[in-house]
CSV table of C-alpha atoms in Angstrom, one decimal:
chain,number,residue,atom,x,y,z
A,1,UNK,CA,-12.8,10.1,-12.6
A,2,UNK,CA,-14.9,7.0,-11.8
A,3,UNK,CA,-14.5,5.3,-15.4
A,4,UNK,CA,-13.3,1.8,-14.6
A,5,UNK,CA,-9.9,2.2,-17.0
A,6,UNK,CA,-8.7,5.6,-15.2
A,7,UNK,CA,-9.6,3.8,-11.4
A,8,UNK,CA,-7.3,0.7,-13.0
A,9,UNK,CA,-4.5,3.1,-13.8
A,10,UNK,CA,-4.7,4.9,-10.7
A,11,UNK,CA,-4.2,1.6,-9.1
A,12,UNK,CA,-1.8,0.3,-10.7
A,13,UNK,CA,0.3,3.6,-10.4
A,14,UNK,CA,0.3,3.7,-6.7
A,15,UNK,CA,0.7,-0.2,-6.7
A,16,UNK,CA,4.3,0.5,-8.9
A,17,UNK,CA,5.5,3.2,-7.3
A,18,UNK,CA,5.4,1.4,-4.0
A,19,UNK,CA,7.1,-1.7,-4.9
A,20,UNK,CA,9.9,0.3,-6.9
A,21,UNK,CA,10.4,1.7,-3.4
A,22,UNK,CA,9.9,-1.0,-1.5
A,23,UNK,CA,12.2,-3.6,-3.6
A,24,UNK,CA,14.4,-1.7,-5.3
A,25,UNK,CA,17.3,0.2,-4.7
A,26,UNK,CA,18.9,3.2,-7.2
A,27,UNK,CA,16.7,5.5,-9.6
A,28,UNK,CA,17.6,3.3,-12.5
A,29,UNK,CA,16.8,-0.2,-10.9
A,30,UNK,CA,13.3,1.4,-9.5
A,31,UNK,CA,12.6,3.0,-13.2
A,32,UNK,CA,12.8,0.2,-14.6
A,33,UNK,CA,10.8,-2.0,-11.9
A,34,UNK,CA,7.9,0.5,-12.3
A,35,UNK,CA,7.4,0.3,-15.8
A,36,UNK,CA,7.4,-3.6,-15.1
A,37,UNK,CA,4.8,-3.4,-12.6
A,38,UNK,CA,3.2,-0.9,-13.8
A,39,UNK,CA,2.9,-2.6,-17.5
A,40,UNK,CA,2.2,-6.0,-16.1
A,41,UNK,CA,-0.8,-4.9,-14.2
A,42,UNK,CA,-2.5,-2.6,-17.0
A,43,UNK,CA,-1.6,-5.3,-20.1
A,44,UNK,CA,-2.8,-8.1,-17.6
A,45,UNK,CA,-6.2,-6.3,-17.0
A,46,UNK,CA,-6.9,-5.7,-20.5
A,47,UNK,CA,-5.8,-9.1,-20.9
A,48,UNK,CA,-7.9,-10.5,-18.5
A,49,UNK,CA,-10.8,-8.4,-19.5
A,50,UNK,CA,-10.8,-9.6,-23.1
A,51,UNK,CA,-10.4,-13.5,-22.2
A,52,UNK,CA,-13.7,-13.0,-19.3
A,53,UNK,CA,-15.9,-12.0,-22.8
A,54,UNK,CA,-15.8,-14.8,-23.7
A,55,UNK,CA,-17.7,-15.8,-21.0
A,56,UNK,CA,-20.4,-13.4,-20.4
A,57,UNK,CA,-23.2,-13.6,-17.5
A,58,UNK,CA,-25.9,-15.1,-18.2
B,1,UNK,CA,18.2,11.8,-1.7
B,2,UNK,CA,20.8,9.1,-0.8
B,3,UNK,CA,19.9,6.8,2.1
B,4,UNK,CA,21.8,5.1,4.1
B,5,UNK,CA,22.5,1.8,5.1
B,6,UNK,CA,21.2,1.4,8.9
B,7,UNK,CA,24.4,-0.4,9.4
B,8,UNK,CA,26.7,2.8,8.9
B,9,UNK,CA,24.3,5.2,9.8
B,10,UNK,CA,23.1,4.5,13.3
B,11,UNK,CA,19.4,6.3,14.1
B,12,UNK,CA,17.9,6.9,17.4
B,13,UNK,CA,15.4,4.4,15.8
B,14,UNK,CA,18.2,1.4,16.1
B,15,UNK,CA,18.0,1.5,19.6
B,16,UNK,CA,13.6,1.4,19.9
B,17,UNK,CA,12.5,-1.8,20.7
B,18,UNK,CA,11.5,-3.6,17.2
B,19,UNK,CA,7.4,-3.7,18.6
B,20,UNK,CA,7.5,-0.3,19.2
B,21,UNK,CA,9.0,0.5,16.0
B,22,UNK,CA,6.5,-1.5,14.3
B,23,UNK,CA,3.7,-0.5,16.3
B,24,UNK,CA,5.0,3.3,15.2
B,25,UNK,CA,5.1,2.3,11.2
B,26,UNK,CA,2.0,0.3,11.7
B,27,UNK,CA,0.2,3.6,12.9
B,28,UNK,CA,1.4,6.2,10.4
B,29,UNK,CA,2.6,4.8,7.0
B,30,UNK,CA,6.0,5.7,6.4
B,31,UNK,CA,7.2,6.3,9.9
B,32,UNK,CA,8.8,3.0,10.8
B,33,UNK,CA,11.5,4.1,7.7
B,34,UNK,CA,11.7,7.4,8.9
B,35,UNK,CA,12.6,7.1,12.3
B,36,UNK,CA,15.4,3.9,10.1
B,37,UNK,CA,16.2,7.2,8.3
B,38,UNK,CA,15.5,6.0,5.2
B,39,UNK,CA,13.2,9.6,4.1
B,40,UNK,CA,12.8,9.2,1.0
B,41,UNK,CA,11.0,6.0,1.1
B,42,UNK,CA,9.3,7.0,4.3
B,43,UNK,CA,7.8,10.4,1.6
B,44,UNK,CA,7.0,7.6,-0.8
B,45,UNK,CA,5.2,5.1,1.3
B,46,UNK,CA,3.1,7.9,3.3
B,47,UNK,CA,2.3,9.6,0.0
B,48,UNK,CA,1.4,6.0,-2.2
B,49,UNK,CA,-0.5,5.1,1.0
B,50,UNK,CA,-2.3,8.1,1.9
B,51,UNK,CA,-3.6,8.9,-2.0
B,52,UNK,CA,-5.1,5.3,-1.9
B,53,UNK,CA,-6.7,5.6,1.4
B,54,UNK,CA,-8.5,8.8,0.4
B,55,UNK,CA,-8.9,7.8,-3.0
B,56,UNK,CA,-10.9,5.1,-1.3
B,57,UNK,CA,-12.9,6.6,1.0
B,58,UNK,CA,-14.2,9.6,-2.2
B,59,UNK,CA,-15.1,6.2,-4.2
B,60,UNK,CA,-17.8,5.2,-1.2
B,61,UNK,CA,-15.4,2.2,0.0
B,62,UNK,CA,-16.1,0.8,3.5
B,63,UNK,CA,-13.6,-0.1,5.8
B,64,UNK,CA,-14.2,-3.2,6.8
B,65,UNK,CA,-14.8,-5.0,10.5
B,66,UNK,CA,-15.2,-8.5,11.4
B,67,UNK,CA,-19.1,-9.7,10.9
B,68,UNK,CA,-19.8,-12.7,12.7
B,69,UNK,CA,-20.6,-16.0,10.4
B,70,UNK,CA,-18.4,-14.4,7.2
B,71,UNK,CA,-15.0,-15.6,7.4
B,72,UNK,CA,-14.0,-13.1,4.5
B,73,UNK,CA,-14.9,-10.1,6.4
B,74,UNK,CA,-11.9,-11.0,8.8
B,75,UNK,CA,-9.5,-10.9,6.5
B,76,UNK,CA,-10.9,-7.4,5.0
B,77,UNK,CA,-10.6,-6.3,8.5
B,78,UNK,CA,-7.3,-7.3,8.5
B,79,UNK,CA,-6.5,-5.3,5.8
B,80,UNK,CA,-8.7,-2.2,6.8
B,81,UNK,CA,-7.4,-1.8,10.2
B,82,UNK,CA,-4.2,-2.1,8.4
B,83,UNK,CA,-4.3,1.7,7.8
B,84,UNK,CA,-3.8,2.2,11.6
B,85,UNK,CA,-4.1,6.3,12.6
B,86,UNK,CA,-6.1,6.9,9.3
B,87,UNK,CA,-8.5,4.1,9.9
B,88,UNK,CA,-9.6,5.2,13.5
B,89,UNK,CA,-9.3,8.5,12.4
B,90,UNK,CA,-11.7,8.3,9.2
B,91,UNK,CA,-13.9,6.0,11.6
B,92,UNK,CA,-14.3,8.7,14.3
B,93,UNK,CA,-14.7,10.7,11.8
B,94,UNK,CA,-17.8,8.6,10.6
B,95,UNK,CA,-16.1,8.2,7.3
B,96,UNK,CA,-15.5,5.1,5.3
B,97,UNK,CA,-19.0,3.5,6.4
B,98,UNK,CA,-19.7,2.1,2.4
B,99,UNK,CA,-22.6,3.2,0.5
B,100,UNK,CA,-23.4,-0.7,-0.8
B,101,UNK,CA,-25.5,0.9,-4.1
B,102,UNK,CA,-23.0,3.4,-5.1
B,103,UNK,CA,-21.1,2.2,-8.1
B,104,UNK,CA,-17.7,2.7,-7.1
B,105,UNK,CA,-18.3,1.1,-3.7
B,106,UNK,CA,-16.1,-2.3,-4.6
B,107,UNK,CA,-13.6,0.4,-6.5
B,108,UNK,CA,-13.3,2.2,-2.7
B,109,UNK,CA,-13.0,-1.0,-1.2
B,110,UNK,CA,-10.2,-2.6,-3.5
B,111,UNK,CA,-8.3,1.0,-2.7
B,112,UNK,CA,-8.9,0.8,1.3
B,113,UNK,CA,-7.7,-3.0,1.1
B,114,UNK,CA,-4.3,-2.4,-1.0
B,115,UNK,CA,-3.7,0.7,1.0
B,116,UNK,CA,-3.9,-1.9,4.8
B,117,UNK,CA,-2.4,-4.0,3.1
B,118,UNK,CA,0.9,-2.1,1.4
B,119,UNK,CA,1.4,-1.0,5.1
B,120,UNK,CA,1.1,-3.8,6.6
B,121,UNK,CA,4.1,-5.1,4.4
B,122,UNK,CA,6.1,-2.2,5.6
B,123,UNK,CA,6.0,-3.9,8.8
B,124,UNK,CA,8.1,-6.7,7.3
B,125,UNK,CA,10.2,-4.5,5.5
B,126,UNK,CA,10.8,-2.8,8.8
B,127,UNK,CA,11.9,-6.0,10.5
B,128,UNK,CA,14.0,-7.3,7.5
B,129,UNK,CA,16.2,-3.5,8.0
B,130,UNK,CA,16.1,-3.6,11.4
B,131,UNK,CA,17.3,-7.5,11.3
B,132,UNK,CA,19.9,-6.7,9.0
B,133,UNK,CA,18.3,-8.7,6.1
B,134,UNK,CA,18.4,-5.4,4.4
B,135,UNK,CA,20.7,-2.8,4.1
B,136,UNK,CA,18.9,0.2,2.4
């Protein structure tokens, strides 16, 4: 499990469920705060990821 | 598992002096809102907390100390020593040294760093409870 993408979701997993503990309050309210988090972090990376090819290394 | 406001549920915790209580959390993730009685957050923290600090050191991720001459390396320290018990413990264990040339090594490191770093901001969640900023 050292592929970059399963590392990412790992990451962002463990980065959710903490802040839907740690700011919300009530199952619902946390639910919903993790798939926030959790969406923001893994759409944000791919989206990040795809705008850096445009600008490879050189 | 329902928690309880501090306010209506008084712990033994209410009554530690706030640097001991945050000294406590700062040592072993989760404690600070357990001794608050606040469990099921205190599972969750310790749990999130722990699986990132392992995950990091199985990835080759160095915890970090101060290196004269690179300003950066303080605030990774920061962050590393952040850990509290498990970073002495995974140092005296002579874990967590960083193998530079392994390719998850900056993987390892980004998982030690958030894992200082989420318990460091249990500190001020602490304080906020214990304040009465914050009533679960």
């Amino acid at each position: 499990m050292a592929d970059h993408l399963s590392l990412m979701t790992l990451h962002a997993l463990l980065v959710a469920v903490y802040f839907s503990f740690l700011w919300k309050h009530g199952r619902r309210e946390r639910w919903l705060y993790f798939w926030k988090v959790f969406g923001a972090l893994m759409v944000g990376a791919v989206a990040l990821g795809w705008l850096m090819y445009s600008f490879p290394r050189t | 598992m329902a928690e309880q406001p501090a306010t209506t549920d008084p712990t033994p915790a209410s009554r530690l002096p706030l640097s001991l209580l945050l000294a406590l959390a700062w040592l072993v993730p989760g404690l600070g809102h357990l001794l608050l009685g606040r469990r099921l957050r205190a599972a969750v923290f310790f749990v999130v907390i722990g699986i990132a600090f392992v995950v990091g050191l199985l990835l080759q991720g160095e915890l970090i100390l101060p290196t004269a001459g690179d300003p950066l390396s303080y605030l990774a320290a920061i962050a590393s020593i952040g850990n509290g018990t498990l970073f002495f413990v995974a140092k005296y264990l002579g874990l967590g040294q960083g193998v530079v040339t392994a390719v998850s090594y900056e993987y390892g490191n980004t998982f030690l760093l958030t894992a200082g770093m989420m318990n460091l901001l249990l500190l001020l969640d602490i304080h906020d409870i214990v304040d009465g900023r914050k009533e679960w």
